[in-house]
């Protein structure tokens, strides 16, 4: 029996990759610079397995418990990205399972992740999450606070700070997200003398084309990957 769901996911994945390629072409970038992280928080495990079968290796989850459950269900070469609110008391069990934490949104979390990683002689690749929209409900360092603490963050022995992450405001007018993404890139440039920050984790289902045009290296795509085509 044909797996219709597999065909749908194959089509959606191909469409996302085409859009990433188009956005790269529009901004003179190489599409190999962009990693599609499939955000599976709303997807059933069967769909996660189908994506793996289709060649996806980077998976994003926003809840530690979901990572604990799903990590053993996929082959070892799947890479798991922690992208959501991360309570420090969940860190010890989560860390061995992740290849990167995108959502380092506060000093106390950075410290905890560093000491747990250092215990294991590991430097954990992380991006620092910035709150550039000033929304109170949104996690992340405020930009000035981050610039002030950057030196201290770089000294944490268990962290390898590879870049920055942000979420744009959910706008009717998608083009408005561009300013947020550009701001993250400019912040990276401003800190570039102290540390190269190659990773920019930005762009979701609604706004990833623009994020790629503005320099995203990791787009975190959930709903658009699993959606049925509009009829
Ligand atoms: C859910 C989530 C995404 C994916 O969102 P979609 O709009 O479904 O693509 C990306 N990043 C974070 C941090 C998320 O929590």
PDB file of C-alpha atoms and ligand atoms in Angstrom:
ATOM      1  CA  UNK A   1       0.000   0.000   0.000  1.00  0.00           C
ATOM      2  CA  UNK A   2       1.297   3.403  -0.902  1.00  0.00           C
ATOM      3  CA  UNK A   3       2.219   5.523   2.094  1.00  0.00           C
ATOM      4  CA  UNK A   4       0.391   8.727   1.244  1.00  0.00           C
ATOM      5  CA  UNK A   5       1.753  10.447   4.267  1.00  0.00           C
ATOM      6  CA  UNK A   6       5.295   9.719   3.116  1.00  0.00           C
ATOM      7  CA  UNK A   7       4.469  11.258  -0.271  1.00  0.00           C
ATOM      8  CA  UNK A   8       3.040  14.366   1.388  1.00  0.00           C
ATOM      9  CA  UNK A   9       6.113  14.800   3.550  1.00  0.00           C
ATOM     10  CA  UNK A  10       8.360  14.226   0.554  1.00  0.00           C
ATOM     11  CA  UNK A  11       6.531  16.965  -1.379  1.00  0.00           C
ATOM     12  CA  UNK A  12       6.576  19.387   1.530  1.00  0.00           C
ATOM     13  CA  UNK A  13      10.246  18.786   2.179  1.00  0.00           C
ATOM     14  CA  UNK A  14      11.072  19.329  -1.485  1.00  0.00           C
ATOM     15  CA  UNK A  15       9.041  22.561  -1.471  1.00  0.00           C
ATOM     16  CA  UNK A  16      10.890  23.872   1.602  1.00  0.00           C
ATOM     17  CA  UNK A  17      14.241  23.063   0.028  1.00  0.00           C
ATOM     18  CA  UNK A  18      13.243  24.838  -3.168  1.00  0.00           C
ATOM     19  CA  UNK A  19      12.252  27.909  -1.198  1.00  0.00           C
ATOM     20  CA  UNK A  20      15.543  27.843   0.707  1.00  0.00           C
ATOM     21  CA  UNK A  21      17.410  27.552  -2.607  1.00  0.00           C
ATOM     22  CA  UNK A  22      15.439  30.468  -4.063  1.00  0.00           C
ATOM     23  CA  UNK A  23      16.115  32.648  -1.024  1.00  0.00           C
ATOM     24  CA  UNK A  24      19.813  31.766  -1.225  1.00  0.00           C
ATOM     25  CA  UNK A  25      19.940  32.627  -4.908  1.00  0.00           C
ATOM     26  CA  UNK A  26      18.241  35.959  -4.231  1.00  0.00           C
ATOM     27  CA  UNK A  27      20.875  36.892  -1.674  1.00  0.00           C
ATOM     28  CA  UNK A  28      23.952  35.416  -3.331  1.00  0.00           C
ATOM     29  CA  UNK A  29      24.350  32.620  -0.800  1.00  0.00           C
ATOM     30  CA  UNK A  30      25.210  28.952  -1.161  1.00  0.00           C
ATOM     31  CA  UNK A  31      22.252  26.782  -0.175  1.00  0.00           C
ATOM     32  CA  UNK A  32      24.594  24.325   1.517  1.00  0.00           C
ATOM     33  CA  UNK A  33      25.104  26.943   4.221  1.00  0.00           C
ATOM     34  CA  UNK A  34      21.518  26.427   5.386  1.00  0.00           C
ATOM     35  CA  UNK A  35      20.420  23.539   7.602  1.00  0.00           C
ATOM     36  CA  UNK A  36      16.749  22.705   7.771  1.00  0.00           C
ATOM     37  CA  UNK A  37      15.907  21.669  11.314  1.00  0.00           C
ATOM     38  CA  UNK A  38      12.624  19.747  11.248  1.00  0.00           C
ATOM     39  CA  UNK A  39      10.658  20.812  14.305  1.00  0.00           C
ATOM     40  CA  UNK A  40       8.675  17.760  15.314  1.00  0.00           C
ATOM     41  CA  UNK A  41       6.888  19.004  18.414  1.00  0.00           C
ATOM     42  CA  UNK A  42       3.428  18.682  16.844  1.00  0.00           C
ATOM     43  CA  UNK A  43       4.210  15.598  14.760  1.00  0.00           C
ATOM     44  CA  UNK A  44       3.532  11.981  15.631  1.00  0.00           C
ATOM     45  CA  UNK A  45       6.525   9.682  15.907  1.00  0.00           C
ATOM     46  CA  UNK A  46       5.579   7.948  12.637  1.00  0.00           C
ATOM     47  CA  UNK A  47       6.059  11.224  10.781  1.00  0.00           C
ATOM     48  CA  UNK A  48       9.419  11.780  12.442  1.00  0.00           C
ATOM     49  CA  UNK A  49      10.462   8.350  11.234  1.00  0.00           C
ATOM     50  CA  UNK A  50       9.216   9.160   7.721  1.00  0.00           C
ATOM     51  CA  UNK A  51      11.304  12.331   7.668  1.00  0.00           C
ATOM     52  CA  UNK A  52      14.329  10.316   8.682  1.00  0.00           C
ATOM     53  CA  UNK A  53      13.594   7.907   5.856  1.00  0.00           C
ATOM     54  CA  UNK A  54      13.465  10.909   3.501  1.00  0.00           C
ATOM     55  CA  UNK A  55      16.957  11.906   4.547  1.00  0.00           C
ATOM     56  CA  UNK A  56      16.318  14.477   7.280  1.00  0.00           C
ATOM     57  CA  UNK A  57      18.913  14.222  10.044  1.00  0.00           C
ATOM     58  CA  UNK A  58      18.343  17.403  12.048  1.00  0.00           C
ATOM     59  CA  UNK A  59      15.345  17.368  14.360  1.00  0.00           C
ATOM     60  CA  UNK A  60      14.202  20.100  16.732  1.00  0.00           C
ATOM     61  CA  UNK A  61      12.165  19.650  19.892  1.00  0.00           C
ATOM     62  CA  UNK A  62      11.051  22.317  22.309  1.00  0.00           C
ATOM     63  CA  UNK A  63      10.375  20.063  25.299  1.00  0.00           C
ATOM     64  CA  UNK A  64      13.029  17.962  27.054  1.00  0.00           C
ATOM     65  CA  UNK A  65      10.535  15.162  27.764  1.00  0.00           C
ATOM     66  CA  UNK A  66       9.797  14.798  24.053  1.00  0.00           C
ATOM     67  CA  UNK A  67      13.514  14.512  23.366  1.00  0.00           C
ATOM     68  CA  UNK A  68      13.883  11.815  26.010  1.00  0.00           C
ATOM     69  CA  UNK A  69      11.092   9.817  24.418  1.00  0.00           C
ATOM     70  CA  UNK A  70      12.078  10.249  20.806  1.00  0.00           C
ATOM     71  CA  UNK A  71      15.827  10.083  20.871  1.00  0.00           C
ATOM     72  CA  UNK A  72      15.936   6.278  21.326  1.00  0.00           C
ATOM     73  CA  UNK A  73      13.380   5.829  18.531  1.00  0.00           C
ATOM     74  CA  UNK A  74      15.623   7.076  15.728  1.00  0.00           C
ATOM     75  CA  UNK A  75      18.999   5.786  14.508  1.00  0.00           C
ATOM     76  CA  UNK A  76      22.132   7.214  16.067  1.00  0.00           C
ATOM     77  CA  UNK A  77      22.984   9.550  13.230  1.00  0.00           C
ATOM     78  CA  UNK A  78      19.910  11.693  13.870  1.00  0.00           C
ATOM     79  CA  UNK A  79      20.928  15.016  15.400  1.00  0.00           C
ATOM     80  CA  UNK A  80      18.622  16.517  18.008  1.00  0.00           C
ATOM     81  CA  UNK A  81      18.360  20.234  18.575  1.00  0.00           C
ATOM     82  CA  UNK A  82      16.870  21.632  21.762  1.00  0.00           C
ATOM     83  CA  UNK A  83      15.051  24.782  20.702  1.00  0.00           C
ATOM     84  CA  UNK A  84      12.564  25.611  23.457  1.00  0.00           C
ATOM     85  CA  UNK A  85      12.324  26.711  27.071  1.00  0.00           C
ATOM     86  CA  UNK A  86      14.763  24.643  28.997  1.00  0.00           C
ATOM     87  CA  UNK A  87      14.334  24.203  32.738  1.00  0.00           C
ATOM     88  CA  UNK A  88      17.701  23.711  34.399  1.00  0.00           C
ATOM     89  CA  UNK A  89      16.462  20.673  36.346  1.00  0.00           C
ATOM     90  CA  UNK A  90      15.936  18.837  33.043  1.00  0.00           C
ATOM     91  CA  UNK A  91      19.421  19.583  31.756  1.00  0.00           C
ATOM     92  CA  UNK A  92      21.371  16.638  33.140  1.00  0.00           C
ATOM     93  CA  UNK A  93      19.188  14.058  31.426  1.00  0.00           C
ATOM     94  CA  UNK A  94      18.814  16.037  28.208  1.00  0.00           C
ATOM     95  CA  UNK A  95      22.398  16.993  27.477  1.00  0.00           C
ATOM     96  CA  UNK A  96      23.745  13.619  26.376  1.00  0.00           C
ATOM     97  CA  UNK A  97      20.969  13.467  23.764  1.00  0.00           C
ATOM     98  CA  UNK A  98      21.469  16.787  21.992  1.00  0.00           C
ATOM     99  CA  UNK A  99      23.913  17.944  19.361  1.00  0.00           C
ATOM    100  CA  UNK A 100      23.117  21.610  19.960  1.00  0.00           C
ATOM    101  CA  UNK A 101      21.043  23.808  22.263  1.00  0.00           C
ATOM    102  CA  UNK A 102      19.591  26.821  20.455  1.00  0.00           C
ATOM    103  CA  UNK A 103      17.673  28.296  23.359  1.00  0.00           C
ATOM    104  CA  UNK A 104      20.266  29.450  25.877  1.00  0.00           C
ATOM    105  CA  UNK A 105      18.119  32.335  27.032  1.00  0.00           C
ATOM    106  CA  UNK A 106      19.520  33.270  30.447  1.00  0.00           C
ATOM    107  CA  UNK A 107      22.703  33.302  32.439  1.00  0.00           C
ATOM    108  CA  UNK A 108      21.659  30.589  34.945  1.00  0.00           C
ATOM    109  CA  UNK A 109      20.934  28.134  32.128  1.00  0.00           C
ATOM    110  CA  UNK A 110      24.270  28.902  30.462  1.00  0.00           C
ATOM    111  CA  UNK A 111      26.074  28.216  33.745  1.00  0.00           C
ATOM    112  CA  UNK A 112      24.244  24.946  34.388  1.00  0.00           C
ATOM    113  CA  UNK A 113      24.792  23.652  30.851  1.00  0.00           C
ATOM    114  CA  UNK A 114      28.444  24.594  31.053  1.00  0.00           C
ATOM    115  CA  UNK A 115      29.142  22.821  34.322  1.00  0.00           C
ATOM    116  CA  UNK A 116      27.266  19.681  33.278  1.00  0.00           C
ATOM    117  CA  UNK A 117      29.134  19.565  29.969  1.00  0.00           C
ATOM    118  CA  UNK A 118      32.495  20.279  31.569  1.00  0.00           C
ATOM    119  CA  UNK A 119      31.902  17.321  33.920  1.00  0.00           C
ATOM    120  CA  UNK A 120      31.794  15.151  30.820  1.00  0.00           C
ATOM    121  CA  UNK A 121      34.776  16.863  29.197  1.00  0.00           C
ATOM    122  CA  UNK A 122      32.520  18.182  26.511  1.00  0.00           C
ATOM    123  CA  UNK A 123      32.049  21.586  24.985  1.00  0.00           C
ATOM    124  CA  UNK A 124      28.422  21.806  24.065  1.00  0.00           C
ATOM    125  CA  UNK A 125      27.633  23.773  20.891  1.00  0.00           C
ATOM    126  CA  UNK A 126      25.016  26.414  21.711  1.00  0.00           C
ATOM    127  CA  UNK A 127      23.440  29.497  20.276  1.00  0.00           C
ATOM    128  CA  UNK A 128      22.432  32.312  22.567  1.00  0.00           C
ATOM    129  CA  UNK A 129      18.766  33.272  22.285  1.00  0.00           C
ATOM    130  CA  UNK A 130      18.074  36.974  21.908  1.00  0.00           C
ATOM    131  CA  UNK A 131      14.785  38.717  22.555  1.00  0.00           C
ATOM    132  CA  UNK A 132      14.907  41.453  19.931  1.00  0.00           C
ATOM    133  CA  UNK A 133      11.203  42.280  19.860  1.00  0.00           C
ATOM    134  CA  UNK A 134      10.915  43.278  23.498  1.00  0.00           C
ATOM    135  CA  UNK A 135       7.856  41.108  24.026  1.00  0.00           C
ATOM    136  CA  UNK A 136       7.603  40.207  27.689  1.00  0.00           C
ATOM    137  CA  UNK A 137       6.335  36.715  27.005  1.00  0.00           C
ATOM    138  CA  UNK A 138       9.364  35.929  24.909  1.00  0.00           C
ATOM    139  CA  UNK A 139      12.497  34.300  26.283  1.00  0.00           C
ATOM    140  CA  UNK A 140      16.006  35.502  25.565  1.00  0.00           C
ATOM    141  CA  UNK A 141      18.677  38.007  26.488  1.00  0.00           C
ATOM    142  CA  UNK A 142      17.953  41.640  25.749  1.00  0.00           C
ATOM    143  CA  UNK A 143      20.623  42.786  23.280  1.00  0.00           C
ATOM    144  CA  UNK A 144      22.437  45.242  25.557  1.00  0.00           C
ATOM    145  CA  UNK A 145      22.423  42.790  28.444  1.00  0.00           C
ATOM    146  CA  UNK A 146      23.845  40.141  26.141  1.00  0.00           C
ATOM    147  CA  UNK A 147      26.614  42.409  24.858  1.00  0.00           C
ATOM    148  CA  UNK A 148      27.545  43.161  28.472  1.00  0.00           C
ATOM    149  CA  UNK A 149      27.622  39.503  29.481  1.00  0.00           C
ATOM    150  CA  UNK A 150      29.251  38.224  26.313  1.00  0.00           C
ATOM    151  CA  UNK A 151      32.727  38.126  27.828  1.00  0.00           C
ATOM    152  CA  UNK A 152      31.533  36.127  30.825  1.00  0.00           C
ATOM    153  CA  UNK A 153      29.610  33.727  28.567  1.00  0.00           C
ATOM    154  CA  UNK A 154      32.725  33.105  26.474  1.00  0.00           C
ATOM    155  CA  UNK A 155      34.608  32.077  29.597  1.00  0.00           C
ATOM    156  CA  UNK A 156      32.209  29.261  30.456  1.00  0.00           C
ATOM    157  CA  UNK A 157      34.366  26.171  29.946  1.00  0.00           C
ATOM    158  CA  UNK A 158      31.628  23.718  28.921  1.00  0.00           C
ATOM    159  CA  UNK A 159      30.020  25.850  26.214  1.00  0.00           C
ATOM    160  CA  UNK A 160      31.048  26.389  22.630  1.00  0.00           C
ATOM    161  CA  UNK A 161      29.114  29.493  21.649  1.00  0.00           C
ATOM    162  CA  UNK A 162      28.697  29.067  17.921  1.00  0.00           C
ATOM    163  CA  UNK A 163      26.075  31.690  17.188  1.00  0.00           C
ATOM    164  CA  UNK A 164      22.840  33.488  17.919  1.00  0.00           C
ATOM    165  CA  UNK A 165      19.169  32.561  17.791  1.00  0.00           C
ATOM    166  CA  UNK A 166      15.995  34.605  17.706  1.00  0.00           C
ATOM    167  CA  UNK A 167      12.292  34.490  16.956  1.00  0.00           C
ATOM    168  CA  UNK A 168      10.596  37.279  15.043  1.00  0.00           C
ATOM    169  CA  UNK A 169       7.277  38.687  16.090  1.00  0.00           C
ATOM    170  CA  UNK A 170       4.349  36.925  14.540  1.00  0.00           C
ATOM    171  CA  UNK A 171       3.279  39.565  12.057  1.00  0.00           C
ATOM    172  CA  UNK A 172       0.544  39.845   9.519  1.00  0.00           C
ATOM    173  CA  UNK A 173       3.119  41.553   7.378  1.00  0.00           C
ATOM    174  CA  UNK A 174       5.856  38.955   7.049  1.00  0.00           C
ATOM    175  CA  UNK A 175       8.308  41.467   5.569  1.00  0.00           C
ATOM    176  CA  UNK A 176       8.461  43.165   8.958  1.00  0.00           C
ATOM    177  CA  UNK A 177      10.343  40.180  10.325  1.00  0.00           C
ATOM    178  CA  UNK A 178      13.226  41.227   8.130  1.00  0.00           C
ATOM    179  CA  UNK A 179      14.260  43.976  10.538  1.00  0.00           C
ATOM    180  CA  UNK A 180      14.508  41.502  13.421  1.00  0.00           C
ATOM    181  CA  UNK A 181      16.593  39.075  11.390  1.00  0.00           C
ATOM    182  CA  UNK A 182      18.850  41.864  10.142  1.00  0.00           C
ATOM    183  CA  UNK A 183      19.328  43.019  13.712  1.00  0.00           C
ATOM    184  CA  UNK A 184      20.527  39.559  14.771  1.00  0.00           C
ATOM    185  CA  UNK A 185      23.004  39.549  11.914  1.00  0.00           C
ATOM    186  CA  UNK A 186      24.258  43.014  12.845  1.00  0.00           C
ATOM    187  CA  UNK A 187      24.702  41.948  16.448  1.00  0.00           C
ATOM    188  CA  UNK A 188      26.798  39.051  15.235  1.00  0.00           C
ATOM    189  CA  UNK A 189      28.923  41.451  13.208  1.00  0.00           C
ATOM    190  CA  UNK A 190      29.340  43.749  16.166  1.00  0.00           C
ATOM    191  CA  UNK A 191      30.708  40.910  18.312  1.00  0.00           C
ATOM    192  CA  UNK A 192      32.727  39.376  15.506  1.00  0.00           C
ATOM    193  CA  UNK A 193      36.024  40.813  16.654  1.00  0.00           C
ATOM    194  CA  UNK A 194      35.770  38.961  19.934  1.00  0.00           C
ATOM    195  CA  UNK A 195      34.404  35.686  18.640  1.00  0.00           C
ATOM    196  CA  UNK A 196      33.314  34.424  15.238  1.00  0.00           C
ATOM    197  CA  UNK A 197      29.662  33.391  15.494  1.00  0.00           C
ATOM    198  CA  UNK A 198      28.954  31.449  12.303  1.00  0.00           C
ATOM    199  CA  UNK A 199      25.488  30.158  13.237  1.00  0.00           C
ATOM    200  CA  UNK A 200      22.341  32.261  12.902  1.00  0.00           C
ATOM    201  CA  UNK A 201      19.321  30.202  13.974  1.00  0.00           C
ATOM    202  CA  UNK A 202      16.314  32.129  12.732  1.00  0.00           C
ATOM    203  CA  UNK A 203      13.248  31.588  10.570  1.00  0.00           C
ATOM    204  CA  UNK A 204      10.175  29.409  11.083  1.00  0.00           C
ATOM    205  CA  UNK A 205       7.320  28.258   8.835  1.00  0.00           C
ATOM    206  CA  UNK A 206       5.988  31.763   8.267  1.00  0.00           C
ATOM    207  CA  UNK A 207       9.156  33.686   7.718  1.00  0.00           C
ATOM    208  CA  UNK A 208      12.034  31.394   6.810  1.00  0.00           C
ATOM    209  CA  UNK A 209      12.486  32.712   3.254  1.00  0.00           C
ATOM    210  CA  UNK A 210      13.223  36.145   4.659  1.00  0.00           C
ATOM    211  CA  UNK A 211      15.437  34.738   7.402  1.00  0.00           C
ATOM    212  CA  UNK A 212      17.539  32.942   4.779  1.00  0.00           C
ATOM    213  CA  UNK A 213      17.842  36.126   2.735  1.00  0.00           C
ATOM    214  CA  UNK A 214      19.102  37.829   5.894  1.00  0.00           C
ATOM    215  CA  UNK A 215      21.715  35.169   6.604  1.00  0.00           C
ATOM    216  CA  UNK A 216      20.089  32.316   8.551  1.00  0.00           C
ATOM    217  CA  UNK A 217      22.198  29.151   8.721  1.00  0.00           C
ATOM    218  CA  UNK A 218      19.571  27.130  10.612  1.00  0.00           C
ATOM    219  CA  UNK A 219      15.860  27.448   9.905  1.00  0.00           C
ATOM    220  CA  UNK A 220      13.512  25.737  12.370  1.00  0.00           C
ATOM    221  CA  UNK A 221      10.476  24.573  10.442  1.00  0.00           C
ATOM    222  CA  UNK A 222       7.522  22.784  11.980  1.00  0.00           C
ATOM    223  CA  UNK A 223       3.961  23.290  10.821  1.00  0.00           C
ATOM    224  CA  UNK A 224       4.711  23.958   7.141  1.00  0.00           C
ATOM    225  CA  UNK A 225       6.471  20.624   6.880  1.00  0.00           C
ATOM    226  CA  UNK A 226       3.485  18.648   8.096  1.00  0.00           C
ATOM    227  CA  UNK A 227       0.639  20.649   6.572  1.00  0.00           C
ATOM    228  CA  UNK A 228      -1.763  19.184   4.039  1.00  0.00           C
ATOM    229  CA  UNK A 229      -1.705  21.147   0.780  1.00  0.00           C
ATOM    230  CA  UNK A 230      -4.288  23.910   0.608  1.00  0.00           C
ATOM    231  CA  UNK A 231      -7.301  22.790  -1.435  1.00  0.00           C
TER     232      UNK A 231
HETATM  233  C1  LIG B   1       7.633  25.543  17.308  1.00  0.00           C
HETATM  234  C2  LIG B   1       8.889  26.245  17.089  1.00  0.00           C
HETATM  235  C3  LIG B   1       9.378  26.419  15.787  1.00  0.00           C
HETATM  236  C4  LIG B   1       8.640  25.963  14.542  1.00  0.00           C
HETATM  237  O1  LIG B   1       7.496  26.726  14.382  1.00  0.00           O
HETATM  238  P1  LIG B   1       6.568  26.586  13.054  1.00  0.00           P
HETATM  239  O2  LIG B   1       5.885  27.895  12.981  1.00  0.00           O
HETATM  240  O3  LIG B   1       5.646  25.458  13.342  1.00  0.00           O
HETATM  241  O4  LIG B   1       7.459  26.337  11.923  1.00  0.00           O
HETATM  242  C5  LIG B   1      10.602  27.055  15.646  1.00  0.00           C
HETATM  243  N1  LIG B   1      11.299  27.502  16.702  1.00  0.00           N
HETATM  244  C6  LIG B   1      10.864  27.349  17.971  1.00  0.00           C
HETATM  245  C7  LIG B   1      11.691  27.859  19.086  1.00  0.00           C
HETATM  246  C8  LIG B   1       9.641  26.718  18.206  1.00  0.00           C
HETATM  247  O5  LIG B   1       9.217  26.571  19.460  1.00  0.00           O
END
